[in-house]
Structures are given as structure tokens and as C-alpha cells.
Short mmCIF file of C-alpha atoms and ligand atoms in Angstrom, two decimals:
data_model
loop_
_atom_site.label_atom_id
_atom_site.label_comp_id
_atom_site.label_asym_id
_atom_site.label_seq_id
_atom_site.Cartn_x
_atom_site.Cartn_y
_atom_site.Cartn_z
CA MET A 1 82.25 129.91 118.68
CA ALA A 2 83.92 126.59 119.57
CA GLU A 3 87.42 126.94 120.38
CA SER A 4 90.22 124.62 121.56
CA ASN A 5 93.57 125.67 123.08
CA SER A 6 95.11 122.71 121.34
CA THR A 7 94.55 124.44 117.80
CA ASN A 8 96.55 126.69 115.74
CA SER A 9 94.11 128.86 113.42
CA GLU A 10 94.95 131.86 111.53
CA ASP A 11 91.85 133.44 112.13
CA LYS A 12 89.50 131.47 114.30
CA SER A 13 86.49 133.97 113.54
CA LYS A 14 86.42 132.80 109.88
CA VAL A 15 85.65 129.09 111.15
CA PRO A 16 81.81 128.93 112.06
CA SER A 17 80.86 126.74 115.08
CA VAL A 18 78.31 125.04 113.26
CA MET A 19 78.15 123.76 109.61
CA ARG A 20 76.03 122.04 107.15
CA ALA A 21 76.82 118.42 106.97
CA ALA A 22 74.98 115.06 105.74
CA GLN A 23 74.07 112.90 108.40
CA GLN A 24 73.13 109.20 108.34
CA THR A 25 70.54 108.46 111.19
CA GLY A 26 70.56 104.74 110.80
CA PHE A 27 70.87 101.93 108.32
CA GLY A 28 68.42 101.78 105.29
CA ASN A 29 67.13 103.49 102.15
CA VAL A 30 69.15 106.51 101.29
CA ARG A 31 66.03 108.65 101.08
CA GLU A 32 65.06 107.50 104.49
CA VAL A 33 68.38 107.47 106.37
CA LEU A 34 70.17 110.40 104.98
CA LYS A 35 69.54 114.05 105.71
CA LEU A 36 71.31 117.54 105.53
CA SER A 37 71.56 119.45 108.73
CA ASP A 38 72.64 123.11 109.11
CA ASP A 39 73.56 122.80 112.93
CA VAL A 40 76.26 120.22 113.19
CA HIS A 41 78.98 120.99 115.38
CA VAL A 42 82.37 122.04 113.61
CA PRO A 43 84.71 119.49 114.91
CA TYR A 44 87.15 122.17 116.01
CA GLU A 45 88.85 120.29 118.82
CA LEU A 46 91.89 118.70 117.18
CA GLU A 47 94.40 116.10 118.56
CA PRO A 48 98.03 117.11 118.25
CA LYS A 49 98.52 115.40 114.80
CA GLN A 50 95.20 116.32 113.33
CA VAL A 51 94.03 119.17 110.98
CA LEU A 52 90.67 120.78 110.40
CA VAL A 53 89.92 120.89 106.60
CA GLN A 54 87.21 123.20 104.80
CA VAL A 55 85.71 120.82 102.41
CA TYR A 56 85.19 122.08 98.83
CA ALA A 57 84.58 118.68 97.22
CA ALA A 58 84.07 115.24 98.07
CA SER A 59 83.35 112.12 95.67
CA ILE A 60 81.27 109.04 96.35
CA ASN A 61 82.53 105.59 96.11
CA PRO A 62 80.42 102.38 95.96
CA ILE A 63 81.44 101.71 99.77
CA ASP A 64 79.24 104.62 100.59
CA TRP A 65 76.10 102.97 99.45
CA LYS A 66 77.18 99.53 100.14
CA THR A 67 77.51 100.55 103.83
CA LEU A 68 74.35 102.58 104.09
CA ASN A 69 72.07 99.44 104.65
CA GLY A 70 73.96 97.84 107.35
CA ASN A 71 75.31 94.98 105.74
CA LEU A 72 78.88 95.89 106.41
CA SER A 73 78.14 96.99 109.90
CA LEU A 74 80.55 94.19 111.06
CA ILE A 75 83.27 96.14 109.67
CA THR A 76 82.15 99.94 109.77
CA ARG A 77 80.78 99.89 113.32
CA PHE A 78 79.34 103.53 112.78
CA SER A 79 77.61 105.29 115.71
CA PHE A 80 74.77 107.57 114.74
CA PRO A 81 74.42 110.34 113.47
CA HIS A 82 77.33 109.34 111.39
CA ILE A 83 78.69 111.82 108.42
CA PRO A 84 79.33 109.76 105.44
CA GLY A 85 81.98 110.42 102.50
CA LYS A 86 85.56 108.88 102.29
CA ASP A 87 87.07 111.31 99.60
CA VAL A 88 87.86 114.75 100.28
CA ALA A 89 89.75 118.04 98.73
CA GLY A 90 89.70 121.08 100.57
CA ILE A 91 91.89 123.93 102.46
CA VAL A 92 93.49 123.44 105.62
CA VAL A 93 91.97 125.83 108.18
CA ALA A 94 93.33 124.85 111.66
CA THR A 95 96.27 122.51 112.70
CA GLY A 96 96.53 120.52 115.88
CA LEU A 97 99.52 121.72 118.19
CA HIS A 98 102.13 118.97 116.71
CA ALA A 99 100.79 118.79 113.08
CA GLU A 100 103.70 119.66 110.78
CA ARG A 101 102.92 118.42 107.46
CA PHE A 102 100.60 121.26 106.38
CA CYS A 103 100.01 125.00 106.91
CA ILE A 104 97.05 126.74 107.29
CA GLY A 105 95.82 127.72 103.80
CA ASP A 106 97.33 124.60 101.99
CA GLY A 107 95.12 122.83 99.59
CA VAL A 108 94.88 119.06 100.38
CA TYR A 109 93.29 115.70 99.06
CA GLY A 110 92.71 112.29 100.86
CA ASN A 111 90.75 109.45 101.84
CA LEU A 112 89.35 109.54 105.28
CA GLY A 113 89.14 105.60 105.62
CA MET A 114 86.85 104.92 108.67
CA SER A 115 87.11 108.32 110.32
CA ASP A 116 84.61 111.54 110.15
CA GLY A 117 83.15 111.93 106.71
CA SER A 118 83.62 114.51 103.90
CA TYR A 119 79.73 115.38 103.20
CA ALA A 120 80.44 118.23 105.30
CA GLU A 121 81.79 121.70 105.31
CA TYR A 122 84.44 120.91 107.67
CA VAL A 123 86.17 117.62 108.54
CA ARG A 124 88.75 116.87 111.19
CA VAL A 125 91.57 114.58 109.68
CA ASP A 126 94.66 112.92 110.90
CA GLU A 127 97.33 114.56 108.66
CA SER A 128 98.69 111.45 107.86
CA LEU A 129 95.64 110.81 105.53
CA LEU A 130 96.25 113.79 103.63
CA SER A 131 98.57 114.93 100.50
CA LYS A 132 98.96 118.23 99.04
CA LYS A 133 96.59 118.76 96.31
CA PRO A 134 97.81 118.47 92.84
CA ASN A 135 98.31 122.09 91.50
CA ASN A 136 97.29 121.53 87.94
CA ILE A 137 93.53 120.28 88.74
CA THR A 138 90.34 121.72 90.15
CA MET A 139 89.04 120.74 93.63
CA GLU A 140 86.36 118.53 92.19
CA GLU A 141 89.00 116.74 90.22
CA ALA A 142 91.22 116.21 93.20
CA ALA A 143 88.12 114.80 95.10
CA ALA A 144 87.86 112.33 92.33
CA ILE A 145 91.14 110.64 92.82
CA PRO A 146 91.99 109.46 96.55
CA LEU A 147 89.97 106.16 96.65
CA ALA A 148 89.66 104.96 93.26
CA CYS A 149 93.15 105.75 92.10
CA GLY A 150 94.61 104.98 95.26
CA THR A 151 93.13 101.47 95.15
CA SER A 152 94.36 100.83 91.62
CA TYR A 153 97.74 102.32 92.26
CA GLN A 154 98.33 100.15 95.40
CA ALA A 155 96.88 97.06 93.49
CA LEU A 156 99.12 97.46 90.47
CA PHE A 157 102.41 98.80 91.91
CA ASN A 158 102.31 97.11 95.22
CA LYS A 159 100.84 93.87 94.40
CA VAL A 160 102.03 92.97 90.99
CA SER A 161 105.22 91.10 91.01
CA PRO A 162 107.45 91.29 88.94
CA PRO A 163 106.56 95.05 88.58
CA LEU A 164 104.52 96.00 85.36
CA GLY A 165 106.92 97.17 82.33
CA ARG A 166 107.31 97.11 78.72
CA GLN A 167 107.20 93.39 78.62
CA SER A 168 103.99 92.99 80.79
CA LYS A 169 100.59 92.28 79.65
CA ILE A 170 97.70 93.23 81.80
CA LEU A 171 93.89 92.75 81.36
CA ILE A 172 91.76 95.27 83.25
CA LEU A 173 88.22 93.96 83.97
CA GLY A 174 85.83 96.99 83.69
CA GLY A 175 88.18 99.52 81.80
CA SER A 176 85.20 102.17 82.41
CA THR A 177 84.73 101.69 85.96
CA ALA A 178 86.50 104.69 87.89
CA THR A 179 88.97 102.27 89.29
CA GLY A 180 89.45 100.78 86.07
CA LEU A 181 90.15 104.27 84.08
CA TYR A 182 92.80 104.99 86.52
CA ALA A 183 94.20 101.70 86.35
CA LEU A 184 94.48 101.63 82.78
CA GLN A 185 96.21 105.09 82.65
CA LEU A 186 98.77 103.85 85.38
CA ALA A 187 99.48 100.67 83.63
CA LYS A 188 99.98 102.43 80.20
CA ALA A 189 102.38 104.77 81.88
CA THR A 190 104.69 101.95 82.70
CA GLY A 191 104.75 100.84 79.07
CA ALA A 192 102.84 97.46 79.46
CA PHE A 193 100.28 96.25 76.91
CA VAL A 194 96.71 96.87 78.16
CA THR A 195 93.47 95.27 77.16
CA VAL A 196 90.12 96.44 78.99
CA THR A 197 86.78 95.12 78.90
CA SER A 198 83.99 97.84 78.29
CA SER A 199 80.57 98.10 76.68
CA GLN A 200 80.31 100.02 73.72
CA ARG A 201 78.36 102.64 75.49
CA ASN A 202 81.78 103.96 77.09
CA PHE A 203 84.09 103.62 74.04
CA ASN A 204 83.97 107.54 73.93
CA LEU A 205 84.93 107.77 77.49
CA LEU A 206 88.08 105.60 76.84
CA GLU A 207 88.80 107.45 73.77
CA SER A 208 88.59 110.76 75.79
CA LEU A 209 91.78 109.95 77.52
CA GLY A 210 93.65 110.12 73.97
CA PHE A 211 93.57 106.55 73.23
CA SER A 212 92.60 104.95 69.93
CA LEU A 213 90.75 101.75 70.36
CA VAL A 214 91.88 98.69 68.85
CA HIS A 215 89.54 95.40 68.63
CA GLY A 216 90.28 91.81 67.59
CA LYS A 217 93.41 89.85 68.46
CA PRO A 218 95.73 91.42 71.05
CA ASN A 219 98.93 92.85 69.53
CA PRO A 220 101.53 93.54 72.18
CA ASP A 221 103.46 95.65 69.50
CA ALA A 222 100.74 98.10 69.46
CA ASP A 223 101.41 101.89 69.72
CA GLU A 224 101.27 103.31 73.19
CA LYS A 225 98.49 105.34 72.15
CA GLN A 226 96.40 102.24 71.09
CA LEU A 227 93.89 100.74 73.73
CA HIS A 228 93.05 97.04 73.18
CA VAL A 229 89.30 96.60 74.19
CA ILE A 230 86.78 93.75 74.24
CA ASP A 231 83.16 94.67 74.41
CA TYR A 232 82.02 92.35 77.11
CA ASN A 233 78.34 92.49 75.81
CA GLU A 234 79.44 90.91 72.65
CA LYS A 235 82.24 88.61 73.54
CA ASP A 236 83.31 86.56 76.48
CA PHE A 237 86.92 87.58 77.43
CA GLY A 238 87.97 84.35 78.49
CA ARG A 239 87.13 82.78 75.07
CA GLU A 240 88.33 85.73 73.06
CA LEU A 241 91.95 85.75 74.72
CA LYS A 242 92.17 82.12 75.62
CA GLY A 243 95.88 81.26 75.77
CA GLU A 244 97.22 84.84 75.28
CA ASP A 245 99.30 84.68 78.54
CA TYR A 246 98.28 87.73 80.47
CA ASP A 247 100.82 88.36 83.32
CA VAL A 248 97.93 90.10 85.35
CA VAL A 249 94.20 90.25 85.41
CA TYR A 250 93.18 93.27 87.46
CA ASP A 251 89.23 92.73 88.29
CA CYS A 252 87.14 95.93 88.99
CA VAL A 253 84.02 94.29 88.26
CA GLY A 254 83.60 91.04 90.53
CA GLY A 255 81.60 88.03 90.16
CA ARG A 256 82.95 84.62 90.31
CA GLN A 257 82.75 84.29 86.44
CA GLN A 258 85.59 86.90 86.29
CA TRP A 259 87.96 84.58 88.03
CA VAL A 260 86.71 81.68 85.96
CA SER A 261 87.28 83.33 82.78
CA ALA A 262 90.40 84.98 83.80
CA LYS A 263 92.16 81.43 84.43
CA GLN A 264 92.01 80.91 80.54
CA VAL A 265 94.01 84.15 79.62
CA LEU A 266 96.51 84.11 82.30
CA LYS A 267 100.06 82.70 81.97
CA ARG A 268 101.26 80.07 84.24
CA ASN A 269 101.87 81.87 87.81
CA GLY A 270 100.05 84.95 86.54
CA GLN A 271 98.25 87.04 88.95
CA PHE A 272 94.55 87.55 89.43
CA ILE A 273 93.91 90.66 91.39
CA THR A 274 90.27 91.40 92.40
CA ILE A 275 89.23 94.50 94.38
CA VAL A 276 85.68 93.30 94.42
CA GLY A 277 85.52 89.54 94.95
CA ASP A 278 82.70 87.25 94.22
CA ASP A 279 79.83 89.52 95.18
CA PRO A 280 79.58 92.87 93.25
CA LYS A 281 76.65 94.02 95.64
CA THR A 282 78.89 93.18 98.60
CA VAL A 283 75.46 92.14 100.51
CA LEU A 284 77.57 90.96 103.43
CA SER A 285 75.82 88.78 105.86
CA LEU A 286 77.78 86.69 108.23
CA LYS A 287 76.99 83.62 105.91
CA SER A 288 78.44 85.48 102.93
CA ILE A 289 81.54 86.63 104.87
CA ILE A 290 82.20 82.97 106.12
CA SER A 291 81.48 81.66 102.39
CA PHE A 292 83.70 84.25 100.86
CA SER A 293 86.57 83.92 103.25
CA SER A 294 86.53 79.98 102.71
CA LYS A 295 86.89 80.38 99.06
CA LEU A 296 89.54 83.01 99.25
CA ILE A 297 91.54 80.77 101.62
CA GLY A 298 90.82 77.81 99.10
CA ARG A 299 92.10 79.86 96.15
CA LYS A 300 95.26 81.21 98.17
CA PHE A 301 96.03 77.54 99.14
CA LEU A 302 95.89 76.34 95.72
CA SER A 303 98.16 79.10 94.64
CA PHE A 304 100.69 78.69 97.40
CA PHE A 305 100.93 74.92 97.15
CA GLY A 306 101.32 75.00 93.37
CA CYS A 307 98.05 73.24 92.88
CA SER A 308 96.87 76.19 90.94
CA HIS A 309 98.71 77.82 88.09
CA TYR A 310 97.61 81.25 89.26
CA ASN A 311 97.85 83.60 92.33
CA TYR A 312 94.49 85.06 93.55
CA VAL A 313 94.76 88.26 95.25
CA PHE A 314 91.96 90.09 97.01
CA HIS A 315 93.07 93.71 97.42
CA THR A 316 91.41 96.32 99.70
CA HIS A 317 92.76 100.04 99.67
CA GLU A 318 94.66 101.27 102.59
CA PRO A 319 94.63 105.23 102.97
CA LYS A 320 98.36 106.38 102.57
CA SER A 321 99.50 109.87 101.95
CA SER A 322 102.79 108.56 100.70
CA ASP A 323 100.80 106.88 97.74
CA LEU A 324 98.83 110.24 97.17
CA ASP A 325 102.10 112.06 97.03
CA GLU A 326 103.41 109.65 94.38
CA ILE A 327 100.19 109.89 92.50
CA ARG A 328 100.39 113.68 92.40
CA THR A 329 104.09 113.96 91.47
CA LYS A 330 104.53 111.21 89.16
CA TYR A 331 101.06 111.06 87.45
CA ILE A 332 98.84 113.78 87.96
CA GLU A 333 101.17 116.57 87.66
CA THR A 334 102.94 115.09 84.62
CA LYS A 335 99.42 114.59 83.14
CA LYS A 336 100.09 110.75 82.68
CA VAL A 337 96.94 110.19 84.59
CA ARG A 338 93.59 112.34 84.34
CA PRO A 339 90.62 111.97 86.32
CA LEU A 340 87.39 111.80 84.54
CA ILE A 341 84.28 112.95 85.93
CA ASP A 342 80.61 111.83 85.24
CA THR A 343 78.66 114.56 87.26
CA ILE A 344 79.23 117.20 89.58
CA PHE A 345 76.48 117.59 92.03
CA ASP A 346 76.08 120.99 93.99
CA TRP A 347 74.27 120.66 97.21
CA LYS A 348 74.14 124.61 97.49
CA LYS A 349 71.94 124.42 94.64
CA ASP A 350 70.15 121.16 94.76
CA GLY A 351 70.08 120.44 98.57
CA ILE A 352 69.70 116.97 99.84
CA GLU A 353 68.67 115.95 96.25
CA ALA A 354 72.34 116.27 95.17
CA LEU A 355 73.22 113.59 97.76
CA TYR A 356 70.37 111.43 96.86
CA SER A 357 71.32 111.49 92.91
CA LEU A 358 74.80 110.93 93.81
CA TYR A 359 74.15 107.76 95.78
CA GLU A 360 71.63 106.57 93.19
CA LYS A 361 73.83 107.18 90.13
CA SER A 362 76.67 105.27 91.90
CA LYS A 363 74.43 102.52 93.06
CA SER A 364 73.14 102.10 89.34
CA GLY A 365 76.48 100.81 88.23
CA LYS A 366 76.27 103.06 85.12
CA ALA A 367 78.56 106.06 86.28
CA GLN A 368 80.97 107.05 83.49
CA GLY A 369 83.89 108.37 85.37
CA LYS A 370 83.55 109.81 89.28
CA LEU A 371 80.45 111.27 90.84
CA VAL A 372 81.50 114.31 92.79
CA LEU A 373 79.75 116.49 95.25
CA ARG A 374 80.52 120.31 95.34
CA ILE A 375 80.56 121.70 98.75
CA ALA A 376 82.21 125.13 98.51
CA ASP A 377 82.98 127.51 95.48
N1 NAP B 1 88.77 96.74 97.58
C1 NAP B 1 88.65 98.09 97.35
O1 NAP B 1 89.61 98.48 98.41
C2 NAP B 1 87.80 98.90 96.63
C3 NAP B 1 88.13 100.24 96.35
C4 NAP B 1 87.38 100.86 95.41
C5 NAP B 1 86.44 100.27 94.88
N2 NAP B 1 85.92 99.05 95.06
C6 NAP B 1 85.01 98.24 94.24
O2 NAP B 1 85.28 98.25 92.74
C7 NAP B 1 84.09 98.11 92.19
C8 NAP B 1 84.09 99.26 91.11
O3 NAP B 1 84.07 100.34 91.76
P1 NAP B 1 84.18 101.75 90.74
O4 NAP B 1 83.83 103.13 91.66
O5 NAP B 1 85.39 101.77 89.96
O6 NAP B 1 82.98 101.50 89.92
P2 NAP B 1 81.97 102.47 88.95
O7 NAP B 1 82.79 103.77 88.60
O8 NAP B 1 80.72 102.81 89.84
O9 NAP B 1 81.69 101.52 87.67
C9 NAP B 1 80.72 101.94 86.89
C10 NAP B 1 81.01 101.25 85.60
O10 NAP B 1 81.09 99.85 85.61
C11 NAP B 1 80.76 99.29 84.32
N3 NAP B 1 80.59 98.12 84.29
C12 NAP B 1 79.40 97.38 85.10
N4 NAP B 1 79.26 96.28 84.71
C13 NAP B 1 80.56 95.64 84.07
C14 NAP B 1 80.97 94.67 83.65
N5 NAP B 1 80.22 93.40 83.93
N6 NAP B 1 82.20 94.59 82.76
C15 NAP B 1 82.76 95.81 82.50
N7 NAP B 1 82.25 96.88 83.08
C16 NAP B 1 81.22 97.03 83.90
C17 NAP B 1 79.62 100.33 83.78
O11 NAP B 1 80.02 100.47 82.54
P3 NAP B 1 78.76 99.58 81.32
O12 NAP B 1 77.55 100.39 81.92
O13 NAP B 1 79.05 100.31 79.95
O14 NAP B 1 78.84 98.39 81.52
C18 NAP B 1 80.15 101.88 84.42
O15 NAP B 1 80.86 102.59 83.46
C19 NAP B 1 82.90 98.41 93.07
O16 NAP B 1 82.47 97.07 93.52
C20 NAP B 1 83.67 98.93 94.39
O17 NAP B 1 82.94 98.60 95.60
C21 NAP B 1 86.73 98.32 95.98
#
């Protein structure tokens, strides 16, 4: 049994000294570099402001497979073996001496940023990254929220100016992506007129949120339960919405064409906010980082000096418990926003195959909602 004299724990005998965890042993293909191990040390030694969480559920995000092959190693700087996983929901089982936000036994959820990963039975986390778990949803649903919902929350509520409201018009590119599904619910909650792009395959998914889908010309007087949709396989949104003067285009798909077409539908000084940029696969070599940075600077330069009529914003998520607190109290517990889950994989039942399926489905770009890993019942 590992112990630390800097830790408060109700009953240390309940926390084992070793755990099951996924370990990435190097960069490469998921089936080559990701393993499940049963003898990983439980990170019991806590800094004063850290807590130890027993993980019940974790969810995957594209960043997990984008970082697997080393293309983002300039940013991630992993040392191996590395435990992947960013989103977590679980129960606090030990607290550092000066941790004060949570008590042992509290349900919590959060995004771990670049620290220890959540594909493990226990994870050590700075308490500032966690928020109380919403009380009206399961652990699996809670794990489906932090990064995807947090990203859209920050993009729509911190980056959009003036704030979204009844008079606003927003176009969400990729309405059926996990980030887009949260974005459309958050935007609808402000009273804004919302249009999304989606393939027909996902119309049922959008309807499952309680919206009736409207096609054709946008009608900003539409009912709040109506959602304006453009099937991106059938129609080019740039041509379809040309001159419609949207205040914001929020891009969850990526690729240069989204930006090019968005300029046709944005009003003067409208905002294009992308969370992906020009390269949806984010195969980041030094060359592509330099190329993307110069395009970004160019687009921002043109926006700033008024040579362009639009503001280009590249948004990256910053883990923040205050945002998760707001998401919980204002949107999840009031049922204005619901997490949608594609599949829950269970590693107790399916072992390492559960993890492989999680990565492969996310990488396919075909997920219909969040992909979740159940770790404890
Ligand atoms: N900057 C940040 O901090 C940040 C944070 C989170 C995510 N991201 C990035 O945001 C992107 C989306 O992530 P996610 O987890 O939300 O995605 P996701 O849930 O994995 O997206 C899957 C969905 O995308 C739809 N889709 C694929 N191509 C599309 C297109 N051209 N137009 C419209 N929809 C399309 C698919 O539907 P169909 O098969 O029907 O097309 C599928 O339902 C990723 O690139 C991710 O890395 C960035």
C-alpha cells in the first residue's frame, strides 16, 4: 500500500496500491502503442492542492488520436509510458492537505489538460481543474461534457462580441459533431437564430434534442424549437446562405473551404471562430505549424486593419472549473443542454478492444455524439 503523509483519505485501505490503466508506450498506431496494464502505481502522493479521483468514466476527444502518432509532440511533450485521456468523471477518494474545493466522496467532472490521463482507475488532479458533477446525469454523461462542451461554451460566450442573444444569427459548421451538438444547444438557449450544417444521416440525432428541422431559406422569426439545417452533402452553405448576414460562423469541421465559404454569409465585421483551422487531421509538422501560423497572422492582420470585413478567431480550449460550474448550474441541471452519447465502451467487459474501438471510431469522423469509456460501475 502506497501512502503519503500529505494526503487526507477517509479509509486508505480502500485505495489499492496498483491499478489498471491504459499506457501509451511510444508514438504510432493505436494497436501498437496502446496497452492495458494491471500493475500501474496509483498516484497516491498528492501536492497540497491536488485530489485523487476514482475514475468511473472517461471520454475520448479527437486530440487523443491526433497526439497518438507524435505529430503534436512539439506541444504535448509526453514522457513514456503515458496515460492518455482528457475528460473524466468520478469520485474524490483522497485530498491534498490544502485542497478545499472537494470532500472525499464528492462526485466530480473535469478536463485534465496536459496532465495525467483519465484512462485509468485513479487519477491525480489539481482541484482547480474539477467541478462538482451535475446531479441529474450519469457518470458516463458527465464524462462526455468537459472538453467538447467547454470548448463551445468558451468560444460562444467568451469570444463572441457582442454576446449572442435574440437578435443574433449564428451558423454552426458541423452541427452533429460533439462540439457542434453542444454549441447549437448553448446558442439556442440564448434565443439566437441557429443554422447548422449536417449530413442527412444525422438529422435524427439533431431531432433527438427536441428540435424540428427546417430546410430552405433561413427565417429568423422561426420558433425556438425549430432548427435550420443545411445538408452539406447536397448544398454548399456559402452559396445557399450568401448575403444572409450571419453575426457568427462557428466552425467545428475545419478545412480552408469553411473559411472561404463563411465569408459569403457573414455580415460586415462578423466573426469566424474556428476550433480546427485549415487542417482537420492536424498532422502538425514544423512546416505545417509555420504555414498555419502565417495564414492565421495574415487573417488576423487583415481583420485588425479593416482590410477584411470579418474577424478570424482560432479558439483553443482552456480547462477551467469556473466554466464547468456554469455549464452545470445554468445548462445541464436546468436541462437546457443535454450530452448525447454515441457508444459507451466497457473495458471490464471488452478489455483493450474497448480502447481500440474508442480510438478507431473517433478517428473515423463518424461518431454521432460522444464516445465514452466506462471504467467502474
Ligand atoms: N480547439 C480546441 O480546443 C478543440 C476542442 C475540441 C475539439 N476540437 C476539434 O474540433 C473538431 C470536432 O471535434 P468533435 O469531437 O466535435 O468531432 P466529432 O464528434 O468526432 O465529429 C464527428 C461528426 O462530424 C461530422 N462531420 C464530418 N465531416 C463533416 C462536414 N464536412 N460537415 C459537417 N459535419 C461533418 C460527422 O457527421 P457526418 O458523417 O454525417 O458528416 C460526425 O457526426 C476536431 O477536429 C477536434 O480536434 C478542437
